Amino acid sequence: MVRAATPGDHAAIHAVEAAAFGQEDEALMVEAARAEGAALAELVEARDGRIVGHILFNRMTCDPPRLIAGLAPVAVDPAYQNQGIGDALCRAGIEAVQALGAEAVVVLGHPAYYPRFGFSPALTAPLTSPYAGRAAFMGLELSPGALTPPLKIDYPAAFG
């Protein structure tokens, strides 16, 4: 069941992030994003009474200003991977940020995974960003023209 994360989930989210990535970097990044107020939407998947998946959408820094969400990270406990949890989290998260008024979503992720949700590197290639031009930097417009240049976009400070 996908639901909004609560402060009571934070320790379990940390554990899922660390297990999924085999290190604590992403878990610490999530905590830093929350601390700086960059977290826009945060969802979890609960199964058998425990958190087994997590996704975070962050408020991107944009010039000119617009509400663009950055999907990062998404994690699923290794024991629950390949069961559609990541897919469900991505789809529910995109709907959640759209309901919050986000005009677009960007992701720096696996080029073969995210296009299934409508993400395209062609949308982000002409933008001004440290990641522009990389196949892994993809965008999804929730409002037509939201990623039309000129647009400077970057992740929150928590992402270094």
CSV table of N, CA and C in Angstrom, one decimal:
chain,number,residue,atom,x,y,z
A,1,MET,N,0.8,-1.2,0.0
A,1,MET,CA,0.0,0.0,0.0
A,1,MET,C,0.9,1.2,0.0
A,2,VAL,N,0.8,2.1,-1.0
A,2,VAL,CA,1.5,3.3,-1.1
A,2,VAL,C,0.7,4.4,-0.3
A,3,ARG,N,1.5,5.1,0.6
A,3,ARG,CA,0.9,6.2,1.4
A,3,ARG,C,1.9,7.2,1.6
A,4,ALA,N,1.4,8.4,2.1
A,4,ALA,CA,2.3,9.5,2.5
A,4,ALA,C,3.2,9.0,3.7
A,5,ALA,N,4.5,9.4,3.6
A,5,ALA,CA,5.4,9.1,4.7
A,5,ALA,C,5.1,10.0,5.9
A,6,THR,N,5.3,9.5,7.1
A,6,THR,CA,5.1,10.3,8.3
A,6,THR,C,6.5,10.4,9.1
A,7,PRO,N,6.6,11.3,10.0
A,7,PRO,CA,7.9,11.4,10.8
A,7,PRO,C,8.2,10.0,11.5
A,8,GLY,N,7.2,9.3,11.8
A,8,GLY,CA,7.4,8.0,12.5
A,8,GLY,C,8.0,6.9,11.5
A,9,ASP,N,8.0,7.2,10.2
A,9,ASP,CA,8.6,6.3,9.2
A,9,ASP,C,10.1,6.6,9.0
A,10,HIS,N,10.6,7.7,9.5
A,10,HIS,CA,12.0,8.1,9.1
A,10,HIS,C,13.0,7.1,9.4
A,11,ALA,N,13.0,6.4,10.5
A,11,ALA,CA,14.1,5.4,10.8
A,11,ALA,C,13.9,4.2,9.8
A,12,ALA,N,12.7,3.8,9.5
A,12,ALA,CA,12.5,2.7,8.5
A,12,ALA,C,12.9,3.1,7.1
A,13,ILE,N,12.6,4.4,6.8
A,13,ILE,CA,13.0,4.9,5.5
A,13,ILE,C,14.6,4.9,5.4
A,14,HIS,N,15.2,5.3,6.4
A,14,HIS,CA,16.7,5.3,6.4
A,14,HIS,C,17.2,3.8,6.1
A,15,ALA,N,16.6,2.9,6.8
A,15,ALA,CA,17.0,1.5,6.6
A,15,ALA,C,16.8,1.0,5.2
A,16,VAL,N,15.6,1.3,4.6
A,16,VAL,CA,15.3,0.9,3.3
A,16,VAL,C,16.3,1.5,2.3
A,17,GLU,N,16.6,2.8,2.4
A,17,GLU,CA,17.5,3.5,1.5
A,17,GLU,C,18.9,2.9,1.6
A,18,ALA,N,19.4,2.6,2.8
A,18,ALA,CA,20.7,2.1,3.0
A,18,ALA,C,20.8,0.7,2.4
A,19,ALA,N,19.7,-0.1,2.7
A,19,ALA,CA,19.7,-1.5,2.1
A,19,ALA,C,19.7,-1.5,0.6
A,20,ALA,N,18.8,-0.7,0.0
A,20,ALA,CA,18.6,-0.7,-1.4
A,20,ALA,C,19.9,-0.2,-2.1
A,21,PHE,N,20.6,0.7,-1.6
A,21,PHE,CA,21.8,1.3,-2.3
A,21,PHE,C,23.1,0.7,-1.7
A,22,GLY,N,23.0,-0.1,-0.7
A,22,GLY,CA,24.2,-0.8,-0.1
A,22,GLY,C,25.2,0.2,0.6
A,23,GLN,N,24.6,1.4,0.9
A,23,GLN,CA,25.4,2.4,1.6
A,23,GLN,C,24.4,3.4,2.2
A,24,GLU,N,24.9,4.3,3.1
A,24,GLU,CA,24.0,5.3,3.7
A,24,GLU,C,23.9,6.6,3.0
A,25,ASP,N,24.6,6.8,1.9
A,25,ASP,CA,24.7,8.1,1.2
A,25,ASP,C,23.3,8.7,0.9
A,26,GLU,N,22.5,7.8,0.3
A,26,GLU,CA,21.1,8.2,-0.1
A,26,GLU,C,20.2,8.5,1.1
A,27,ALA,N,20.3,7.7,2.1
A,27,ALA,CA,19.6,7.9,3.3
A,27,ALA,C,19.9,9.2,4.0
A,28,LEU,N,21.2,9.5,4.0
A,28,LEU,CA,21.6,10.8,4.6
A,28,LEU,C,21.2,12.0,3.7
A,29,MET,N,21.2,11.8,2.4
A,29,MET,CA,20.7,12.8,1.5
A,29,MET,C,19.2,13.1,1.7
A,30,VAL,N,18.4,12.1,1.9
A,30,VAL,CA,17.0,12.2,2.2
A,30,VAL,C,16.8,13.1,3.5
A,31,GLU,N,17.6,12.7,4.5
A,31,GLU,CA,17.5,13.4,5.8
A,31,GLU,C,17.9,14.9,5.6
A,32,ALA,N,18.9,15.1,4.8
A,32,ALA,CA,19.4,16.5,4.6
A,32,ALA,C,18.3,17.3,3.8
A,33,ALA,N,17.7,16.7,2.8
A,33,ALA,CA,16.7,17.3,2.0
A,33,ALA,C,15.5,17.7,2.9
A,34,ARG,N,15.1,16.8,3.8
A,34,ARG,CA,14.0,17.2,4.8
A,34,ARG,C,14.4,18.4,5.6
A,35,ALA,N,15.7,18.3,6.1
A,35,ALA,CA,16.2,19.3,7.1
A,35,ALA,C,16.2,20.7,6.4
A,36,GLU,N,16.5,20.8,5.1
A,36,GLU,CA,16.6,22.1,4.4
A,36,GLU,C,15.2,22.5,3.9
A,37,GLY,N,14.2,21.7,4.1
A,37,GLY,CA,12.9,22.0,3.6
A,37,GLY,C,12.6,21.8,2.2
A,38,ALA,N,13.5,21.0,1.5
A,38,ALA,CA,13.4,20.8,0.1
A,38,ALA,C,12.4,19.7,-0.3
A,39,ALA,N,12.0,18.8,0.7
A,39,ALA,CA,11.1,17.7,0.4
A,39,ALA,C,9.7,18.3,0.0
A,40,LEU,N,9.3,17.9,-1.2
A,40,LEU,CA,8.0,18.3,-1.7
A,40,LEU,C,6.9,17.3,-1.4
A,41,ALA,N,7.2,16.0,-1.7
A,41,ALA,CA,6.3,14.9,-1.5
A,41,ALA,C,7.2,13.7,-1.1
A,42,GLU,N,6.7,12.9,-0.2
A,42,GLU,CA,7.5,11.7,0.3
A,42,GLU,C,6.5,10.6,0.5
A,43,LEU,N,6.7,9.5,-0.2
A,43,LEU,CA,5.7,8.4,-0.1
A,43,LEU,C,6.5,7.1,0.3
A,44,VAL,N,5.7,6.2,0.9
A,44,VAL,CA,6.3,4.9,1.3
A,44,VAL,C,5.4,3.8,0.8
A,45,GLU,N,5.9,2.6,0.7
A,45,GLU,CA,5.1,1.4,0.4
A,45,GLU,C,5.3,0.5,1.7
A,46,ALA,N,4.1,0.2,2.3
A,46,ALA,CA,4.1,-0.7,3.5
A,46,ALA,C,3.6,-2.1,3.1
A,47,ARG,N,4.3,-3.1,3.5
A,47,ARG,CA,3.8,-4.4,3.4
A,47,ARG,C,4.1,-5.2,4.6
A,48,ASP,N,3.2,-6.0,5.0
A,48,ASP,CA,3.3,-6.8,6.2
A,48,ASP,C,3.7,-6.0,7.4
A,49,GLY,N,3.1,-4.8,7.5
A,49,GLY,CA,3.4,-3.9,8.6
A,49,GLY,C,4.7,-3.2,8.7
A,50,ARG,N,5.5,-3.3,7.6
A,50,ARG,CA,6.8,-2.6,7.6
A,50,ARG,C,7.0,-1.8,6.3
A,51,ILE,N,7.8,-0.8,6.4
A,51,ILE,CA,8.2,0.0,5.2
A,51,ILE,C,9.2,-0.8,4.3
A,52,VAL,N,8.8,-1.0,3.0
A,52,VAL,CA,9.7,-1.7,2.1
A,52,VAL,C,10.1,-0.9,0.9
A,53,GLY,N,9.5,0.3,0.8
A,53,GLY,CA,9.8,1.1,-0.4
A,53,GLY,C,9.6,2.6,0.0
A,54,HIS,N,10.4,3.5,-0.7
A,54,HIS,CA,10.3,4.9,-0.4
A,54,HIS,C,10.7,5.7,-1.6
A,55,ILE,N,10.0,6.8,-1.8
A,55,ILE,CA,10.3,7.8,-2.8
A,55,ILE,C,10.2,9.2,-2.3
A,56,LEU,N,11.1,10.0,-2.8
A,56,LEU,CA,11.2,11.4,-2.4
A,56,LEU,C,11.2,12.3,-3.6
A,57,PHE,N,10.3,13.3,-3.6
A,57,PHE,CA,10.3,14.4,-4.6
A,57,PHE,C,10.7,15.7,-4.0
A,58,ASN,N,11.7,16.3,-4.5
A,58,ASN,CA,12.3,17.6,-4.0
A,58,ASN,C,11.9,18.8,-4.8
A,59,ARG,N,11.9,19.9,-4.1
A,59,ARG,CA,11.6,21.2,-4.8
A,59,ARG,C,12.9,21.6,-5.5
A,60,MET,N,12.9,21.7,-6.8
A,60,MET,CA,14.1,22.1,-7.5
A,60,MET,C,14.3,23.6,-7.5
A,61,THR,N,15.5,24.1,-7.6
A,61,THR,CA,15.9,25.5,-7.7
A,61,THR,C,15.8,25.8,-9.2
A,62,CYS,N,14.9,26.8,-9.6
A,62,CYS,CA,14.7,27.1,-11.0
A,62,CYS,C,14.8,28.6,-11.2
A,63,ASP,N,15.3,29.0,-12.4
A,63,ASP,CA,15.3,30.4,-12.8
A,63,ASP,C,15.0,30.4,-14.3
A,64,PRO,N,13.9,30.9,-14.7
A,64,PRO,CA,12.9,31.6,-13.9
A,64,PRO,C,12.2,30.7,-12.9
A,65,PRO,N,11.6,31.2,-11.8
A,65,PRO,CA,11.0,30.4,-10.8
A,65,PRO,C,9.8,29.6,-11.3
A,66,ARG,N,9.8,28.4,-11.1
A,66,ARG,CA,8.6,27.5,-11.3
A,66,ARG,C,8.7,26.3,-10.4
A,67,LEU,N,7.5,25.7,-10.2
A,67,LEU,CA,7.5,24.5,-9.3
A,67,LEU,C,7.8,23.3,-10.1
A,68,ILE,N,9.1,22.8,-10.0
A,68,ILE,CA,9.5,21.6,-10.6
A,68,ILE,C,10.0,20.7,-9.6
A,69,ALA,N,9.6,19.5,-9.6
A,69,ALA,CA,9.9,18.4,-8.6
A,69,ALA,C,11.1,17.6,-9.2
A,70,GLY,N,12.0,17.3,-8.3
A,70,GLY,CA,13.1,16.4,-8.6
A,70,GLY,C,12.9,15.1,-7.9
A,71,LEU,N,12.8,14.0,-8.7
A,71,LEU,CA,12.5,12.6,-8.1
A,71,LEU,C,13.9,12.1,-7.7
A,72,ALA,N,14.1,11.9,-6.4
A,72,ALA,CA,15.4,11.4,-6.0
A,72,ALA,C,15.3,11.3,-4.4
A,73,PRO,N,15.6,10.2,-3.9
A,73,PRO,CA,15.8,8.9,-4.6
A,73,PRO,C,14.5,8.0,-4.5
A,74,VAL,N,14.5,6.9,-5.2
A,74,VAL,CA,13.5,5.9,-5.0
A,74,VAL,C,14.2,4.6,-4.6
A,75,ALA,N,13.7,3.9,-3.6
A,75,ALA,CA,14.4,2.8,-3.1
A,75,ALA,C,13.4,1.7,-2.7
A,76,VAL,N,13.8,0.5,-2.9
A,76,VAL,CA,13.0,-0.7,-2.5
A,76,VAL,C,13.9,-1.7,-1.8
A,77,ASP,N,13.4,-2.2,-0.6
A,77,ASP,CA,14.2,-3.2,0.1
A,77,ASP,C,14.5,-4.3,-0.8
A,78,PRO,N,15.8,-4.8,-0.9
A,78,PRO,CA,16.2,-5.8,-1.8
A,78,PRO,C,15.3,-7.1,-1.8
A,79,ALA,N,14.8,-7.4,-0.6
A,79,ALA,CA,13.9,-8.6,-0.5
A,79,ALA,C,12.6,-8.4,-1.2
A,80,TYR,N,12.2,-7.2,-1.6
A,80,TYR,CA,10.9,-6.9,-2.2
A,80,TYR,C,11.1,-6.3,-3.6
A,81,GLN,N,12.3,-6.3,-4.1
A,81,GLN,CA,12.5,-5.7,-5.5
A,81,GLN,C,11.9,-6.7,-6.5
A,82,ASN,N,11.7,-6.1,-7.7
A,82,ASN,CA,11.1,-6.8,-8.8
A,82,ASN,C,9.6,-7.3,-8.6
A,83,GLN,N,8.9,-6.5,-7.8
A,83,GLN,CA,7.5,-6.8,-7.5
A,83,GLN,C,6.6,-5.6,-7.8
A,84,GLY,N,7.1,-4.6,-8.5
A,84,GLY,CA,6.3,-3.5,-9.0
A,84,GLY,C,6.2,-2.4,-7.9
A,85,ILE,N,7.0,-2.5,-6.9
A,85,ILE,CA,6.9,-1.4,-5.8
A,85,ILE,C,7.5,-0.1,-6.3
A,86,GLY,N,8.6,-0.1,-6.9
A,86,GLY,CA,9.2,1.1,-7.4
A,86,GLY,C,8.3,1.7,-8.5
A,87,ASP,N,7.7,0.9,-9.3
A,87,ASP,CA,6.8,1.5,-10.3
A,87,ASP,C,5.6,2.1,-9.6
A,88,ALA,N,5.0,1.5,-8.7
A,88,ALA,CA,3.8,2.0,-7.9
A,88,ALA,C,4.2,3.3,-7.2
A,89,LEU,N,5.4,3.4,-6.6
A,89,LEU,CA,5.8,4.6,-5.9
A,89,LEU,C,6.0,5.7,-6.9
A,90,CYS,N,6.7,5.5,-8.1
A,90,CYS,CA,6.9,6.5,-9.1
A,90,CYS,C,5.6,7.1,-9.6
A,91,ARG,N,4.6,6.2,-9.9
A,91,ARG,CA,3.3,6.6,-10.5
A,91,ARG,C,2.6,7.4,-9.4
A,92,ALA,N,2.5,6.9,-8.2
A,92,ALA,CA,1.8,7.7,-7.2
A,92,ALA,C,2.5,9.0,-6.8
A,93,GLY,N,3.8,9.0,-6.8
A,93,GLY,CA,4.5,10.2,-6.6
A,93,GLY,C,4.3,11.3,-7.6
A,94,ILE,N,4.3,10.9,-8.9
A,94,ILE,CA,4.1,11.8,-10.0
A,94,ILE,C,2.7,12.4,-9.8
A,95,GLU,N,1.7,11.6,-9.5
A,95,GLU,CA,0.3,12.1,-9.3
A,95,GLU,C,0.3,13.1,-8.1
A,96,ALA,N,1.0,12.8,-7.0
A,96,ALA,CA,1.1,13.6,-5.8
A,96,ALA,C,1.7,15.0,-6.1
A,97,VAL,N,2.8,15.0,-6.8
A,97,VAL,CA,3.4,16.3,-7.1
A,97,VAL,C,2.6,17.1,-8.1
A,98,GLN,N,1.9,16.4,-9.0
A,98,GLN,CA,1.0,17.2,-9.9
A,98,GLN,C,-0.1,17.8,-9.1
A,99,ALA,N,-0.7,17.1,-8.2
A,99,ALA,CA,-1.8,17.6,-7.3
A,99,ALA,C,-1.3,18.8,-6.5
A,100,LEU,N,0.0,18.9,-6.2
A,100,LEU,CA,0.6,20.0,-5.5
A,100,LEU,C,0.9,21.2,-6.4
A,101,GLY,N,0.7,21.0,-7.7
A,101,GLY,CA,0.9,22.1,-8.6
A,101,GLY,C,2.2,22.1,-9.3
A,102,ALA,N,3.0,21.0,-9.2
A,102,ALA,CA,4.3,20.9,-9.9
A,102,ALA,C,4.0,20.9,-11.4
A,103,GLU,N,4.8,21.7,-12.1
A,103,GLU,CA,4.7,21.8,-13.6
A,103,GLU,C,5.4,20.7,-14.4
A,104,ALA,N,6.4,20.2,-13.7
A,104,ALA,CA,7.3,19.1,-14.3
A,104,ALA,C,8.0,18.4,-13.2
A,105,VAL,N,8.6,17.2,-13.7
A,105,VAL,CA,9.4,16.4,-12.8
A,105,VAL,C,10.7,16.1,-13.6
A,106,VAL,N,11.8,16.2,-12.9
A,106,VAL,CA,13.1,15.8,-13.5
A,106,VAL,C,13.6,14.6,-12.6
A,107,VAL,N,14.5,13.8,-13.2
A,107,VAL,CA,15.1,12.7,-12.5
A,107,VAL,C,16.5,12.5,-13.1
A,108,LEU,N,17.4,12.2,-12.3
A,108,LEU,CA,18.8,11.8,-12.7
A,108,LEU,C,18.8,10.3,-12.3
A,109,GLY,N,18.5,9.4,-13.3
A,109,GLY,CA,18.4,8.0,-13.0
A,109,GLY,C,18.7,7.1,-14.2
A,110,HIS,N,18.3,5.9,-14.1
A,110,HIS,CA,18.6,4.9,-15.1
A,110,HIS,C,17.9,5.2,-16.4
A,111,PRO,N,18.6,5.4,-17.5
A,111,PRO,CA,17.9,5.8,-18.8
A,111,PRO,C,17.0,4.7,-19.3
A,112,ALA,N,17.1,3.5,-18.9
A,112,ALA,CA,16.2,2.4,-19.4
A,112,ALA,C,14.9,2.3,-18.5
A,113,TYR,N,15.0,2.8,-17.3
A,113,TYR,CA,13.9,2.6,-16.3
A,113,TYR,C,12.8,3.7,-16.4
A,114,TYR,N,13.2,5.0,-16.4
A,114,TYR,CA,12.3,6.1,-16.2
A,114,TYR,C,11.4,6.5,-17.5
A,115,PRO,N,11.8,6.1,-18.7
A,115,PRO,CA,11.0,6.5,-19.8
A,115,PRO,C,9.6,5.8,-19.8
A,116,ARG,N,9.4,4.7,-19.0
A,116,ARG,CA,8.1,4.1,-18.9
A,116,ARG,C,7.1,5.0,-18.2
A,117,PHE,N,7.6,6.0,-17.5
A,117,PHE,CA,6.7,6.9,-16.9
A,117,PHE,C,6.5,8.2,-17.7
A,118,GLY,N,7.2,8.3,-18.9
A,118,GLY,CA,7.1,9.4,-19.7
A,118,GLY,C,8.3,10.4,-19.7
A,119,PHE,N,9.3,10.0,-18.9
A,119,PHE,CA,10.5,10.8,-18.8
A,119,PHE,C,11.3,10.7,-20.1
A,120,SER,N,11.9,11.9,-20.5
A,120,SER,CA,12.7,11.9,-21.7
A,120,SER,C,14.0,12.8,-21.5
A,121,PRO,N,15.1,12.3,-21.9
A,121,PRO,CA,16.3,13.2,-21.9
A,121,PRO,C,16.3,14.4,-22.8
A,122,ALA,N,15.4,14.3,-23.9
A,122,ALA,CA,15.3,15.3,-24.9
A,122,ALA,C,14.7,16.6,-24.2
A,123,LEU,N,13.9,16.4,-23.2
A,123,LEU,CA,13.3,17.6,-22.5
A,123,LEU,C,14.3,18.4,-21.7
A,124,THR,N,15.3,17.7,-21.2
A,124,THR,CA,16.2,18.4,-20.3
A,124,THR,C,17.6,18.8,-21.0
A,125,ALA,N,17.8,18.2,-22.1
A,125,ALA,CA,19.1,18.5,-22.8
A,125,ALA,C,19.3,20.0,-23.1
A,126,PRO,N,18.3,20.8,-23.5
A,126,PRO,CA,18.6,22.2,-23.7
A,126,PRO,C,18.6,23.1,-22.5
A,127,LEU,N,18.4,22.5,-21.3
A,127,LEU,CA,18.3,23.3,-20.1
A,127,LEU,C,19.7,23.6,-19.6
A,128,THR,N,19.8,24.6,-18.7
A,128,THR,CA,21.0,24.9,-18.0
A,128,THR,C,21.0,24.2,-16.7
A,129,SER,N,21.9,23.2,-16.6
A,129,SER,CA,21.9,22.4,-15.4
A,129,SER,C,23.3,21.7,-15.4
A,130,PRO,N,23.8,21.3,-14.2
A,130,PRO,CA,25.1,20.5,-14.2
A,130,PRO,C,24.9,19.2,-14.9
A,131,TYR,N,23.6,18.7,-15.0
A,131,TYR,CA,23.4,17.4,-15.6
A,131,TYR,C,22.9,17.4,-17.0
A,132,ALA,N,22.6,18.6,-17.6
A,132,ALA,CA,22.1,18.7,-18.9
A,132,ALA,C,22.9,18.0,-19.9
A,133,GLY,N,22.3,17.3,-20.9
A,133,GLY,CA,23.0,16.6,-21.9
A,133,GLY,C,23.4,15.1,-21.5
A,134,ARG,N,23.2,14.7,-20.3
A,134,ARG,CA,23.4,13.3,-19.9
A,134,ARG,C,22.1,12.5,-20.1
A,135,ALA,N,22.3,11.3,-20.6
A,135,ALA,CA,21.2,10.5,-20.9
A,135,ALA,C,20.4,10.2,-19.6
A,136,ALA,N,21.0,10.2,-18.5
A,136,ALA,CA,20.4,9.9,-17.2
A,136,ALA,C,19.5,11.1,-16.7
A,137,PHE,N,19.7,12.3,-17.2
A,137,PHE,CA,18.9,13.5,-16.8
A,137,PHE,C,17.7,13.6,-17.7
A,138,MET,N,16.6,13.3,-17.1
A,138,MET,CA,15.3,13.3,-17.9
A,138,MET,C,14.3,14.1,-17.3
A,139,GLY,N,13.3,14.5,-18.1
A,139,GLY,CA,12.2,15.4,-17.7
A,139,GLY,C,10.9,14.8,-18.1
A,140,LEU,N,9.9,15.2,-17.3
A,140,LEU,CA,8.5,14.8,-17.6
A,140,LEU,C,7.7,16.1,-17.4
A,141,GLU,N,7.0,16.6,-18.4
A,141,GLU,CA,6.2,17.8,-18.3
A,141,GLU,C,4.8,17.4,-17.8
A,142,LEU,N,4.4,18.1,-16.8
A,142,LEU,CA,3.0,17.9,-16.3
A,142,LEU,C,2.1,19.0,-16.8
A,143,SER,N,2.7,20.1,-17.2
A,143,SER,CA,2.1,21.2,-17.8
A,143,SER,C,2.8,21.5,-19.1
A,144,PRO,N,2.1,21.5,-20.3
A,144,PRO,CA,2.8,21.7,-21.5
A,144,PRO,C,3.8,23.0,-21.5
A,145,GLY,N,5.0,22.7,-22.0
A,145,GLY,CA,6.0,23.8,-22.0
A,145,GLY,C,6.7,24.1,-20.8
A,146,ALA,N,6.5,23.4,-19.7
A,146,ALA,CA,7.1,23.7,-18.4
A,146,ALA,C,8.6,23.6,-18.4
A,147,LEU,N,9.2,22.8,-19.3
A,147,LEU,CA,10.6,22.6,-19.4
A,147,LEU,C,11.2,23.3,-20.6
A,148,THR,N,10.5,24.3,-21.2
A,148,THR,CA,10.9,25.0,-22.3
A,148,THR,C,12.0,26.0,-21.9
A,149,PRO,N,13.2,26.0,-22.6
A,149,PRO,CA,14.3,27.0,-22.2
A,149,PRO,C,13.8,28.4,-22.6
A,150,PRO,N,14.5,29.4,-22.0
A,150,PRO,CA,15.6,29.3,-21.1
A,150,PRO,C,15.1,28.9,-19.7
A,151,LEU,N,15.8,27.9,-19.1
A,151,LEU,CA,15.5,27.5,-17.8
A,151,LEU,C,16.7,26.9,-17.2
A,152,LYS,N,17.1,27.5,-16.0
A,152,LYS,CA,18.2,27.0,-15.2
A,152,LYS,C,17.6,26.2,-14.1
A,153,ILE,N,18.1,25.0,-13.9
A,153,ILE,CA,17.5,24.1,-12.9
A,153,ILE,C,18.6,23.3,-12.2
A,154,ASP,N,18.4,23.1,-10.9
A,154,ASP,CA,19.4,22.4,-10.1
A,154,ASP,C,18.7,21.8,-8.9
A,155,TYR,N,19.4,20.7,-8.4
A,155,TYR,CA,18.9,20.0,-7.2
A,155,TYR,C,19.1,20.8,-5.9
A,156,PRO,N,18.4,20.6,-4.8
A,156,PRO,CA,18.7,21.2,-3.6
A,156,PRO,C,20.1,21.0,-3.1
A,157,ALA,N,20.5,21.8,-2.1
A,157,ALA,CA,21.9,21.7,-1.6
A,157,ALA,C,22.2,20.3,-1.0
A,158,ALA,N,21.2,19.6,-0.5
A,158,ALA,CA,21.4,18.3,0.1
A,158,ALA,C,22.0,17.3,-0.9
A,159,PHE,N,21.8,17.5,-2.2
A,159,PHE,CA,22.3,16.6,-3.2
A,159,PHE,C,23.7,16.9,-3.7
A,160,GLY,N,24.3,18.0,-3.0
A,160,GLY,CA,25.7,18.3,-3.3
A,160,GLY,C,25.9,18.9,-4.6
